[in-house]
PDB file of C-alpha atoms and ligand atoms in Angstrom:
ATOM      1  CA  MET A   9      94.142  94.647 108.966  1.00 49.00           C
ATOM      2  CA  SER A  10      93.531  92.345 111.655  1.00 48.00           C
ATOM      3  CA  VAL A  11      90.695  93.094 114.412  1.00 46.00           C
ATOM      4  CA  LEU A  12      91.655  95.995 116.180  1.00 56.00           C
ATOM      5  CA  VAL A  13      90.285  96.404 119.500  1.00 60.00           C
ATOM      6  CA  ASP A  14      88.878  93.672 122.299  1.00 68.00           C
ATOM      7  CA  GLU A  15      85.376  93.560 123.433  1.00 69.00           C
ATOM      8  CA  ARG A  16      85.656  95.807 126.410  1.00 67.00           C
ATOM      9  CA  ALA A  17      87.329  98.727 124.188  1.00 68.00           C
ATOM     10  CA  ARG A  18      84.282  98.234 122.022  1.00 71.00           C
ATOM     11  CA  GLU A  19      82.113 100.182 124.760  1.00 81.00           C
ATOM     12  CA  LEU A  20      84.155 102.897 123.595  1.00 90.00           C
ATOM     13  CA  PHE A  21      82.602 103.039 120.285  1.00 94.00           C
ATOM     14  CA  ARG A  22      79.260 103.943 119.800  1.00 95.00           C
ATOM     15  CA  GLY A  23      78.195 103.690 116.291  1.00 97.00           C
ATOM     16  CA  VAL A  24      77.927 106.713 113.433  1.00 98.00           C
ATOM     17  CA  ASP A  25      77.353 109.798 115.632  1.00 98.00           C
ATOM     18  CA  HIS A  26      77.230 112.065 112.238  1.00 98.00           C
ATOM     19  CA  VAL A  27      77.546 112.201 109.056  1.00 98.00           C
ATOM     20  CA  GLY A  28      78.915 115.471 107.443  1.00 98.00           C
ATOM     21  CA  VAL A  29      77.432 116.972 104.528  1.00 98.00           C
ATOM     22  CA  GLY A  30      78.788 119.947 102.309  1.00 98.00           C
ATOM     23  CA  VAL A  31      77.026 122.940 101.538  1.00 98.00           C
ATOM     24  CA  VAL A  32      77.392 126.576  99.640  1.00 97.00           C
ATOM     25  CA  ASP A  33      74.960 128.609 101.647  1.00 97.00           C
ATOM     26  CA  MET A  34      74.909 127.536 105.322  1.00 98.00           C
ATOM     27  CA  ASP A  35      71.949 129.840 105.991  1.00 98.00           C
ATOM     28  CA  ALA A  36      69.587 128.101 102.861  1.00 97.00           C
ATOM     29  CA  ALA A  37      71.011 124.662 104.152  1.00 98.00           C
ATOM     30  CA  LEU A  38      69.833 125.316 108.051  1.00 98.00           C
ATOM     31  CA  GLU A  39      66.658 126.211 106.636  1.00 98.00           C
ATOM     32  CA  TRP A  40      66.349 123.332 104.305  1.00 97.00           C
ATOM     33  CA  PHE A  41      67.678 120.372 106.822  1.00 98.00           C
ATOM     34  CA  SER A  42      65.509 121.986 109.533  1.00 97.00           C
ATOM     35  CA  ALA A  43      62.042 122.436 107.514  1.00 96.00           C
ATOM     36  CA  SER A  44      62.429 119.653 104.863  1.00 96.00           C
ATOM     37  CA  LEU A  45      64.289 116.836 107.139  1.00 96.00           C
ATOM     38  CA  GLY A  46      63.378 117.861 110.658  1.00 96.00           C
ATOM     39  CA  PHE A  47      66.955 118.495 111.819  1.00 98.00           C
ATOM     40  CA  SER A  48      66.087 121.826 113.760  1.00 97.00           C
ATOM     41  CA  ARG A  49      68.069 120.819 116.624  1.00 98.00           C
ATOM     42  CA  VAL A  50      71.497 122.990 116.320  1.00 98.00           C
ATOM     43  CA  LEU A  51      73.894 121.732 118.941  1.00 98.00           C
ATOM     44  CA  PHE A  52      75.933 124.268 117.597  1.00 98.00           C
ATOM     45  CA  ASP A  53      77.204 126.571 115.237  1.00 98.00           C
ATOM     46  CA  TYR A  54      80.616 127.469 114.811  1.00 98.00           C
ATOM     47  CA  THR A  55      82.973 129.413 112.493  1.00 98.00           C
ATOM     48  CA  GLY A  56      86.358 129.452 112.928  1.00 97.00           C
ATOM     49  CA  GLU A  57      89.291 127.498 112.403  1.00 97.00           C
ATOM     50  CA  LEU A  58      89.335 123.347 111.881  1.00 97.00           C
ATOM     51  CA  PRO A  59      92.853 122.224 113.379  1.00 96.00           C
ATOM     52  CA  GLY A  60      94.061 118.983 112.469  1.00 96.00           C
ATOM     53  CA  LEU A  61      92.655 119.158 108.760  1.00 96.00           C
ATOM     54  CA  GLU A  62      96.146 120.012 107.193  1.00 95.00           C
ATOM     55  CA  GLU A  63      96.660 116.227 105.698  1.00 94.00           C
ATOM     56  CA  LEU A  64      93.222 115.821 104.663  1.00 93.00           C
ATOM     57  CA  THR A  65      92.943 119.104 102.782  1.00 93.00           C
ATOM     58  CA  GLN A  66      96.261 119.833 101.733  1.00 90.00           C
ATOM     59  CA  ARG A  67      96.011 123.355 103.221  1.00 90.00           C
ATOM     60  CA  ARG A  68      97.737 125.133 105.698  1.00 91.00           C
ATOM     61  CA  ARG A  69      94.611 125.754 107.558  1.00 93.00           C
ATOM     62  CA  THR A  70      90.914 125.488 106.887  1.00 95.00           C
ATOM     63  CA  ARG A  71      88.335 128.299 108.050  1.00 97.00           C
ATOM     64  CA  ALA A  72      84.827 126.990 107.973  1.00 98.00           C
ATOM     65  CA  ARG A  73      81.410 127.180 109.545  1.00 98.00           C
ATOM     66  CA  VAL A  74      80.058 124.251 110.888  1.00 98.00           C
ATOM     67  CA  ALA A  75      76.580 123.335 112.129  1.00 98.00           C
ATOM     68  CA  MET A  76      75.726 120.373 114.206  1.00 98.00           C
ATOM     69  CA  LEU A  77      72.132 119.222 113.901  1.00 98.00           C
ATOM     70  CA  ALA A  78      69.833 116.563 115.563  1.00 98.00           C
ATOM     71  CA  SER A  79      66.629 115.428 114.646  1.00 97.00           C
ATOM     72  CA  ARG A  80      63.894 116.827 116.935  1.00 94.00           C
ATOM     73  CA  PHE A  81      62.605 113.094 116.685  1.00 94.00           C
ATOM     74  CA  VAL A  82      65.260 111.186 116.904  1.00 93.00           C
ATOM     75  CA  THR A  83      64.858 107.051 117.671  1.00 93.00           C
ATOM     76  CA  SER A  84      66.644 103.890 118.077  1.00 92.00           C
ATOM     77  CA  LEU A  85      66.400 103.374 114.123  1.00 94.00           C
ATOM     78  CA  GLY A  86      67.325 107.033 113.611  1.00 95.00           C
ATOM     79  CA  PRO A  87      69.453 107.709 116.590  1.00 96.00           C
ATOM     80  CA  GLY A  88      72.241 109.984 114.116  1.00 98.00           C
ATOM     81  CA  ARG A  89      72.868 113.545 113.527  1.00 98.00           C
ATOM     82  CA  ILE A  90      74.086 115.808 110.484  1.00 98.00           C
ATOM     83  CA  LYS A  91      76.871 118.139 110.539  1.00 98.00           C
ATOM     84  CA  LEU A  92      76.580 120.996 108.081  1.00 98.00           C
ATOM     85  CA  VAL A  93      80.320 122.584 106.400  1.00 98.00           C
ATOM     86  CA  GLN A  94      80.449 125.201 104.531  1.00 98.00           C
ATOM     87  CA  VAL A  95      84.273 125.816 103.540  1.00 97.00           C
ATOM     88  CA  LEU A  96      85.268 129.648 104.030  1.00 97.00           C
ATOM     89  CA  GLU A  97      88.625 129.012 102.501  1.00 92.00           C
ATOM     90  CA  GLU A  98      88.975 131.342  99.189  1.00 88.00           C
ATOM     91  CA  ASP A  99      87.452 128.488  96.565  1.00 89.00           C
ATOM     92  CA  GLY A 100      84.707 127.912  99.062  1.00 93.00           C
ATOM     93  CA  THR A 101      83.041 124.440  99.242  1.00 95.00           C
ATOM     94  CA  PRO A 102      84.439 122.419  96.987  1.00 94.00           C
ATOM     95  CA  PRO A 103      81.956 120.838  94.237  1.00 94.00           C
ATOM     96  CA  ILE A 104      80.422 117.553  94.306  1.00 95.00           C
ATOM     97  CA  PRO A 105      82.482 114.972  92.716  1.00 93.00           C
ATOM     98  CA  GLY A 106      81.026 114.412  89.153  1.00 87.00           C
ATOM     99  CA  ASP A 107      79.392 111.167  87.454  1.00 81.00           C
ATOM    100  CA  ALA A 108      79.137 109.961  91.188  1.00 79.00           C
ATOM    101  CA  GLY A 109      76.512 107.467  90.190  1.00 90.00           C
ATOM    102  CA  TRP A 110      76.282 105.658  93.786  1.00 96.00           C
ATOM    103  CA  GLY A 111      78.483 103.414  95.580  1.00 97.00           C
ATOM    104  CA  GLU A 112      81.588 104.776  94.095  1.00 97.00           C
ATOM    105  CA  LEU A 113      84.699 105.095  96.212  1.00 97.00           C
ATOM    106  CA  GLY A 114      83.581 108.219  98.690  1.00 97.00           C
ATOM    107  CA  ILE A 115      80.945 108.823 100.653  1.00 98.00           C
ATOM    108  CA  CYS A 116      77.171 108.556  98.491  1.00 97.00           C
ATOM    109  CA  GLU A 117      74.374 108.910 100.494  1.00 98.00           C
ATOM    110  CA  VAL A 118      73.159 110.003 104.526  1.00 98.00           C
ATOM    111  CA  CYS A 119      69.844 107.655 105.112  1.00 98.00           C
ATOM    112  CA  VAL A 120      67.376 109.238 107.476  1.00 98.00           C
ATOM    113  CA  HIS A 121      64.887 106.902 109.372  1.00 97.00           C
ATOM    114  CA  ALA A 122      60.887 107.584 108.698  1.00 96.00           C
ATOM    115  CA  ARG A 123      57.638 106.809 109.794  1.00 95.00           C
ATOM    116  CA  ASP A 124      55.764 106.408 106.419  1.00 96.00           C
ATOM    117  CA  VAL A 125      58.193 106.830 103.587  1.00 98.00           C
ATOM    118  CA  ALA A 126      55.349 107.420 101.099  1.00 98.00           C
ATOM    119  CA  ALA A 127      53.896 109.877 102.574  1.00 98.00           C
ATOM    120  CA  VAL A 128      56.989 111.830 103.694  1.00 98.00           C
ATOM    121  CA  HIS A 129      58.202 111.711 100.328  1.00 98.00           C
ATOM    122  CA  ARG A 130      55.147 112.836  98.603  1.00 98.00           C
ATOM    123  CA  GLN A 131      55.394 116.002 101.372  1.00 97.00           C
ATOM    124  CA  LEU A 132      59.206 116.442 100.170  1.00 98.00           C
ATOM    125  CA  VAL A 133      58.457 116.530  96.373  1.00 98.00           C
ATOM    126  CA  GLU A 134      54.803 117.691  96.620  1.00 97.00           C
ATOM    127  CA  ALA A 135      54.893 120.452  99.454  1.00 96.00           C
ATOM    128  CA  ARG A 136      58.698 121.103 100.038  1.00 96.00           C
ATOM    129  CA  GLY A 137      59.976 121.203  96.252  1.00 96.00           C
ATOM    130  CA  CYS A 138      62.725 118.755  96.603  1.00 97.00           C
ATOM    131  CA  THR A 139      64.122 116.979  93.625  1.00 97.00           C
ATOM    132  CA  GLU A 140      63.099 113.237  93.613  1.00 98.00           C
ATOM    133  CA  LEU A 141      65.725 111.000  92.703  1.00 97.00           C
ATOM    134  CA  MET A 142      63.931 107.781  93.276  1.00 98.00           C
ATOM    135  CA  ALA A 143      60.357 107.113  93.547  1.00 98.00           C
ATOM    136  CA  PRO A 144      59.158 104.819  96.988  1.00 98.00           C
ATOM    137  CA  VAL A 145      59.957 101.424  96.975  1.00 98.00           C
ATOM    138  CA  SER A 146      59.045  98.622  99.105  1.00 97.00           C
ATOM    139  CA  ALA A 147      61.589  95.654  99.296  1.00 95.00           C
ATOM    140  CA  GLN A 148      62.350  92.723 101.284  1.00 96.00           C
ATOM    141  CA  VAL A 149      66.124  92.376 101.679  1.00 95.00           C
ATOM    142  CA  THR A 150      68.448  89.330 101.623  1.00 95.00           C
ATOM    143  CA  PRO A 151      70.004  87.434 103.439  1.00 95.00           C
ATOM    144  CA  PHE A 152      67.016  88.056 106.511  1.00 95.00           C
ATOM    145  CA  GLY A 153      64.060  88.992 104.561  1.00 94.00           C
ATOM    146  CA  VAL A 154      63.604  92.080 106.315  1.00 95.00           C
ATOM    147  CA  ASP A 155      61.106  94.102 105.133  1.00 96.00           C
ATOM    148  CA  VAL A 156      61.962  97.875 104.162  1.00 97.00           C
ATOM    149  CA  ASP A 157      60.678 101.143 102.414  1.00 98.00           C
ATOM    150  CA  LEU A 158      62.932 103.510 100.806  1.00 98.00           C
ATOM    151  CA  SER A 159      62.865 106.626  98.805  1.00 98.00           C
ATOM    152  CA  TYR A 160      65.463 109.403  97.867  1.00 98.00           C
ATOM    153  CA  VAL A 161      65.486 113.375  97.349  1.00 98.00           C
ATOM    154  CA  ALA A 162      68.220 115.045  96.620  1.00 97.00           C
ATOM    155  CA  ASP A 163      69.743 117.760  99.185  1.00 96.00           C
ATOM    156  CA  PRO A 164      70.133 121.538  98.063  1.00 93.00           C
ATOM    157  CA  GLY A 165      73.826 120.586  97.009  1.00 92.00           C
ATOM    158  CA  GLY A 166      72.649 117.414  94.673  1.00 94.00           C
ATOM    159  CA  GLY A 167      73.554 115.047  97.065  1.00 96.00           C
ATOM    160  CA  LYS A 168      71.871 111.936  97.602  1.00 98.00           C
ATOM    161  CA  VAL A 169      69.531 111.706 101.039  1.00 98.00           C
ATOM    162  CA  GLU A 170      67.489 108.341 101.163  1.00 98.00           C
ATOM    163  CA  VAL A 171      64.007 108.065 102.877  1.00 98.00           C
ATOM    164  CA  LEU A 172      63.861 104.914 104.832  1.00 97.00           C
ATOM    165  CA  GLU A 173      61.894 102.904 106.970  1.00 97.00           C
ATOM    166  CA  TRP A 174      62.830  99.350 108.261  1.00 95.00           C
ATOM    167  CA  THR A 175      59.101  98.010 108.726  1.00 94.00           C
ATOM    168  CA  GLY A 176      60.481  94.284 108.949  1.00 93.00           C
ATOM    169  CA  LEU A 177      62.650  95.438 112.039  1.00 90.00           C
ATOM    170  CA  ARG A 178      60.352  97.335 114.121  1.00 85.00           C
ATOM    171  CA  ARG A 179      57.060  99.319 113.441  1.00 79.00           C
ATOM    172  CA  ALA A 180      57.191 102.788 113.756  1.00 77.00           C
ATOM    173  CA  LEU A 181      55.351 104.426 116.770  1.00 81.00           C
ATOM    174  CA  PRO A 182      52.023 105.436 115.593  1.00 87.00           C
ATOM    175  CA  GLY A 183      51.280 109.154 114.762  1.00 91.00           C
ATOM    176  CA  GLU A 184      51.804 111.332 111.721  1.00 94.00           C
ATOM    177  CA  PRO A 185      54.266 110.716 108.833  1.00 95.00           C
ATOM    178  CA  ARG A 186      57.600 112.074 110.306  1.00 95.00           C
ATOM    179  CA  LEU A 187      61.397 111.868 109.371  1.00 96.00           C
ATOM    180  CA  GLU A 188      63.504 111.184 112.638  1.00 95.00           C
ATOM    181  CA  GLY A 189      67.381 110.826 112.909  1.00 97.00           C
ATOM    182  CA  VAL A 190      70.158 109.297 110.853  1.00 98.00           C
ATOM    183  CA  ASN A 191      69.703 105.714 110.444  1.00 98.00           C
ATOM    184  CA  HIS A 192      73.042 105.040 108.337  1.00 98.00           C
ATOM    185  CA  VAL A 193      75.659 106.270 105.686  1.00 98.00           C
ATOM    186  CA  ALA A 194      76.543 104.703 102.347  1.00 98.00           C
ATOM    187  CA  PHE A 195      79.951 104.596 101.256  1.00 98.00           C
ATOM    188  CA  GLY A 196      82.256 103.176  98.459  1.00 98.00           C
ATOM    189  CA  VAL A 197      84.914 100.752  99.371  1.00 98.00           C
ATOM    190  CA  ALA A 198      87.819  98.793  97.345  1.00 98.00           C
ATOM    191  CA  ASP A 199      87.605  95.465  99.646  1.00 98.00           C
ATOM    192  CA  MET A 200      84.728  94.467 101.377  1.00 98.00           C
ATOM    193  CA  THR A 201      86.388  91.805 103.621  1.00 97.00           C
ATOM    194  CA  ALA A 202      88.996  94.418 105.015  1.00 96.00           C
ATOM    195  CA  THR A 203      86.106  97.118 105.472  1.00 97.00           C
ATOM    196  CA  ARG A 204      83.648  94.542 107.148  1.00 96.00           C
ATOM    197  CA  GLU A 205      86.860  93.518 109.815  1.00 94.00           C
ATOM    198  CA  PHE A 206      87.888  97.146 110.086  1.00 95.00           C
ATOM    199  CA  TYR A 207      84.663  98.330 111.070  1.00 95.00           C
ATOM    200  CA  GLY A 208      83.302  95.303 112.701  1.00 93.00           C
ATOM    201  CA  SER A 209      86.105  95.832 115.280  1.00 90.00           C
ATOM    202  CA  LEU A 210      84.625  99.254 116.013  1.00 93.00           C
ATOM    203  CA  GLY A 211      81.504  98.070 117.052  1.00 91.00           C
ATOM    204  CA  PHE A 212      79.271  97.363 113.524  1.00 94.00           C
ATOM    205  CA  VAL A 213      78.416  93.905 113.927  1.00 91.00           C
ATOM    206  CA  HIS A 214      74.475  93.533 113.391  1.00 93.00           C
ATOM    207  CA  LEU A 215      73.942  92.750 109.732  1.00 95.00           C
ATOM    208  CA  VAL A 216      70.895  93.614 108.486  1.00 95.00           C
ATOM    209  CA  LEU A 217      71.255  93.244 104.655  1.00 97.00           C
ATOM    210  CA  GLU A 218      74.016  91.613 102.518  1.00 98.00           C
ATOM    211  CA  SER A 219      73.129  91.452  98.747  1.00 97.00           C
ATOM    212  CA  ASP A 220      74.809  91.264  95.701  1.00 98.00           C
ATOM    213  CA  GLY A 221      73.487  92.226  92.163  1.00 97.00           C
ATOM    214  CA  TYR A 222      71.563  95.082  90.661  1.00 98.00           C
ATOM    215  CA  PHE A 223      68.922  97.428  92.329  1.00 97.00           C
ATOM    216  CA  GLU A 224      67.405  98.666  89.415  1.00 97.00           C
ATOM    217  CA  PRO A 225      65.670 101.707  90.825  1.00 97.00           C
ATOM    218  CA  MET A 226      69.169 103.062  90.751  1.00 97.00           C
ATOM    219  CA  ARG A 227      70.082 102.232  87.155  1.00 97.00           C
ATOM    220  CA  PRO A 228      69.234 105.743  86.082  1.00 96.00           C
ATOM    221  CA  TRP A 229      71.849 107.237  88.141  1.00 96.00           C
ATOM    222  CA  TYR A 230      75.016 105.413  86.432  1.00 96.00           C
ATOM    223  CA  PRO A 231      76.534 107.537  83.966  1.00 93.00           C
ATOM    224  CA  ARG A 232      78.550 104.141  82.790  1.00 93.00           C
ATOM    225  CA  GLU A 233      77.347 100.601  82.235  1.00 95.00           C
ATOM    226  CA  MET A 234      75.527  99.835  85.549  1.00 97.00           C
ATOM    227  CA  PRO A 235      77.745  97.888  87.781  1.00 98.00           C
ATOM    228  CA  ARG A 236      76.776  94.860  90.162  1.00 98.00           C
ATOM    229  CA  GLN A 237      76.662  96.115  93.856  1.00 98.00           C
ATOM    230  CA  HIS A 238      77.668  93.920  96.495  1.00 98.00           C
ATOM    231  CA  MET A 239      76.613  95.993  99.704  1.00 98.00           C
ATOM    232  CA  ILE A 240      75.955  95.271 103.354  1.00 98.00           C
ATOM    233  CA  LEU A 241      73.959  97.132 106.048  1.00 98.00           C
ATOM    234  CA  ALA A 242      75.877  96.738 109.667  1.00 96.00           C
ATOM    235  CA  LEU A 243      73.979  98.438 112.716  1.00 94.00           C
ATOM    236  CA  PRO A 244      75.979  98.956 115.698  1.00 92.00           C
ATOM    237  CA  GLY A 245      74.432  98.589 119.317  1.00 85.00           C
ATOM    238  CA  GLN A 246      74.170 102.324 119.724  1.00 89.00           C
ATOM    239  CA  GLY A 247      74.582 105.117 117.187  1.00 95.00           C
ATOM    240  CA  ALA A 248      73.667 105.232 113.330  1.00 98.00           C
ATOM    241  CA  GLY A 249      75.108 102.436 110.981  1.00 98.00           C
ATOM    242  CA  ILE A 250      76.977 101.905 107.783  1.00 98.00           C
ATOM    243  CA  GLU A 251      76.104 100.830 104.574  1.00 98.00           C
ATOM    244  CA  PRO A 252      79.271 100.090 102.770  1.00 98.00           C
ATOM    245  CA  VAL A 253      79.332  99.327  98.558  1.00 98.00           C
ATOM    246  CA  ARG A 254      81.865  97.493  96.569  1.00 98.00           C
ATOM    247  CA  LEU A 255      80.765  98.323  92.729  1.00 98.00           C
ATOM    248  CA  HIS A 256      81.776  94.981  90.010  1.00 98.00           C
ATOM    249  CA  PRO A 257      83.843  95.020  88.227  1.00 97.00           C
ATOM    250  CA  GLU A 258      85.282  98.554  89.004  1.00 96.00           C
ATOM    251  CA  THR A 259      84.873 101.120  91.620  1.00 96.00           C
ATOM    252  CA  LEU A 260      85.727 104.782  90.532  1.00 96.00           C
ATOM    253  CA  ASP A 261      87.561 107.251  92.671  1.00 96.00           C
ATOM    254  CA  ARG A 262      84.840 109.757  93.943  1.00 96.00           C
ATOM    255  CA  ARG A 263      86.190 110.641  97.304  1.00 97.00           C
ATOM    256  CA  GLY A 264      86.333 114.285  96.112  1.00 96.00           C
ATOM    257  CA  GLN A 265      88.240 117.233  98.011  1.00 96.00           C
ATOM    258  CA  TRP A 266      87.289 117.430 102.078  1.00 97.00           C
ATOM    259  CA  GLY A 267      84.192 119.377 102.442  1.00 96.00           C
ATOM    260  CA  HIS A 268      82.922 119.072  99.373  1.00 97.00           C
ATOM    261  CA  CYS A 269      78.713 119.393  98.531  1.00 97.00           C
ATOM    262  CA  GLY A 270      76.881 116.700  99.334  1.00 97.00           C
ATOM    263  CA  PRO A 271      77.527 113.703 102.211  1.00 98.00           C
ATOM    264  CA  MET A 272      81.161 113.686 102.367  1.00 98.00           C
ATOM    265  CA  GLU A 273      82.720 112.249 105.905  1.00 98.00           C
ATOM    266  CA  PHE A 274      81.048 110.880 108.804  1.00 98.00           C
ATOM    267  CA  ALA A 275      82.215 110.253 112.270  1.00 98.00           C
ATOM    268  CA  ILE A 276      82.195 107.425 114.794  1.00 98.00           C
ATOM    269  CA  GLY A 277      81.396 108.533 118.595  1.00 98.00           C
ATOM    270  CA  VAL A 278      83.194 107.742 121.003  1.00 96.00           C
ATOM    271  CA  SER A 279      82.877 107.833 125.048  1.00 94.00           C
ATOM    272  CA  ASN A 280      86.466 108.941 125.676  1.00 95.00           C
ATOM    273  CA  LEU A 281      88.749 110.486 122.974  1.00 97.00           C
ATOM    274  CA  ASP A 282      91.958 109.969 124.392  1.00 97.00           C
ATOM    275  CA  ARG A 283      91.178 106.247 125.351  1.00 94.00           C
ATOM    276  CA  ALA A 284      89.868 105.462 121.633  1.00 95.00           C
ATOM    277  CA  TYR A 285      92.480 107.259 119.989  1.00 96.00           C
ATOM    278  CA  ALA A 286      95.130 105.231 122.367  1.00 94.00           C
ATOM    279  CA  ARG A 287      93.180 101.875 121.881  1.00 92.00           C
ATOM    280  CA  LEU A 288      93.139 102.455 117.752  1.00 93.00           C
ATOM    281  CA  ARG A 289      97.181 103.533 117.608  1.00 94.00           C
ATOM    282  CA  GLU A 290      97.919 100.827 119.551  1.00 92.00           C
ATOM    283  CA  ALA A 291      96.143  98.641 116.704  1.00 90.00           C
ATOM    284  CA  GLY A 292      97.954 100.093 114.053  1.00 93.00           C
ATOM    285  CA  VAL A 293      95.221 102.512 112.737  1.00 95.00           C
ATOM    286  CA  GLN A 294      96.977 105.833 111.186  1.00 96.00           C
ATOM    287  CA  PHE A 295      95.702 108.902 112.637  1.00 97.00           C
ATOM    288  CA  HIS A 296      96.000 112.428 110.259  1.00 96.00           C
ATOM    289  CA  ASP A 297      97.000 114.435 113.402  1.00 95.00           C
ATOM    290  CA  GLU A 298      96.517 114.365 117.277  1.00 96.00           C
ATOM    291  CA  PRO A 299      93.066 114.524 119.159  1.00 98.00           C
ATOM    292  CA  GLN A 300      91.507 118.288 118.664  1.00 98.00           C
ATOM    293  CA  LEU A 301      89.504 120.094 120.696  1.00 97.00           C
ATOM    294  CA  VAL A 302      87.533 123.072 119.429  1.00 97.00           C
ATOM    295  CA  ASP A 303      85.112 125.380 121.670  1.00 97.00           C
ATOM    296  CA  VAL A 304      82.187 125.908 120.228  1.00 97.00           C
ATOM    297  CA  GLY A 305      80.409 128.262 122.623  1.00 95.00           C
ATOM    298  CA  VAL A 306      78.257 126.043 124.241  1.00 95.00           C
ATOM    299  CA  GLY A 307      80.773 123.147 124.932  1.00 96.00           C
ATOM    300  CA  GLU A 308      84.003 121.644 123.500  1.00 97.00           C
ATOM    301  CA  TRP A 309      84.105 119.313 120.031  1.00 97.00           C
ATOM    302  CA  ARG A 310      86.612 116.915 120.171  1.00 98.00           C
ATOM    303  CA  TYR A 311      87.636 114.997 117.119  1.00 98.00           C
ATOM    304  CA  VAL A 312      90.724 113.343 115.488  1.00 98.00           C
ATOM    305  CA  TYR A 313      90.899 112.009 111.740  1.00 98.00           C
ATOM    306  CA  PHE A 314      91.848 108.811 111.008  1.00 97.00           C
ATOM    307  CA  GLU A 315      92.709 106.440 108.168  1.00 96.00           C
ATOM    308  CA  ASP A 316      90.290 103.670 107.135  1.00 96.00           C
ATOM    309  CA  PRO A 317      91.043 101.012 104.675  1.00 96.00           C
ATOM    310  CA  ASP A 318      89.691 103.254 101.724  1.00 97.00           C
ATOM    311  CA  GLY A 319      91.357 106.561 102.860  1.00 96.00           C
ATOM    312  CA  LEU A 320      87.738 108.046 103.403  1.00 98.00           C
ATOM    313  CA  TYR A 321      87.048 110.946 105.525  1.00 98.00           C
ATOM    314  CA  VAL A 322      86.389 109.696 108.793  1.00 98.00           C
ATOM    315  CA  SER A 323      87.002 110.646 111.965  1.00 98.00           C
ATOM    316  CA  LEU A 324      86.507 109.758 115.856  1.00 98.00           C
ATOM    317  CA  VAL A 325      84.013 112.638 117.584  1.00 98.00           C
ATOM    318  CA  GLU A 326      83.568 112.996 121.423  1.00 97.00           C
ATOM    319  CA  ALA A 327      80.548 115.304 122.015  1.00 94.00           C
ATOM    320  CA  ARG A 328      80.930 117.341 124.840  1.00 94.00           C
ATOM    321  CA  TYR A 329      78.085 119.951 123.595  1.00 93.00           C
TER     322      TYR A 329
HETATM  323 FE1  LIG B 413      71.008 103.325 101.915  1.00 61.64          FE
END
């Protein structure tokens, strides 16, 4: 697909607004994301029907409880939100795709920016009892030699939460160790060139890392022979970033059902949903339905799901709450 939108239209797009995480027990999840990750600001907590999902869910209707959460410590490197979703239809929240490894086709992590990864990680594992998926490591990432500290813990549903500090981009403000907002979402793709072009035209243009090799601390995560990982991380001018990954020689389809446990979708913030929808349609992007409006009590939640190059669960969102 060619470049979607011109420079002026890019003003419409505001980076990743939030990452959607499926949960089985909303009350327990709200407590965990608030107490463990610092996402204590509940922007809305809605229970009801979600229109416009018929194509994604293959269901005539989808009822869910949805809570939009913001970190109480939002920064420019941690600007993104987390949306918890508990599916209330008969079968409940679908299970997390099995044998997921990392970087298979689908959403594979939500990454939260931190001040002092080692101290935050220790608090999560020792004081909060979180499951450690990767002990803290420091790296200098290619091609610009940017320093980064990172670690991983599991969310209550077994999803991967990365804790990261871009020490080479900006030293955190002084103070106690803490988690900030979402820095990026990672997802597996089938064609890196197509992904770069597509998301680049939506404003994800500031390349922070590109690597093609084996990130050894992830080796134990793969139930198969470890694939080679080609990954990039691109930040937009505002909002959170994206980290697409192409595994070689083969990527497995681990998109799972919409709403599944763990990180399962993300949304790009727009200043005006109708204009963004019109511009992308003009550029040939397919949508799963018309723009939707849901009254969430404290305001209006507007969204529309679109087809990205890999058929991931991705939406545009205009926050009026
Ligand atoms: Fe990441």
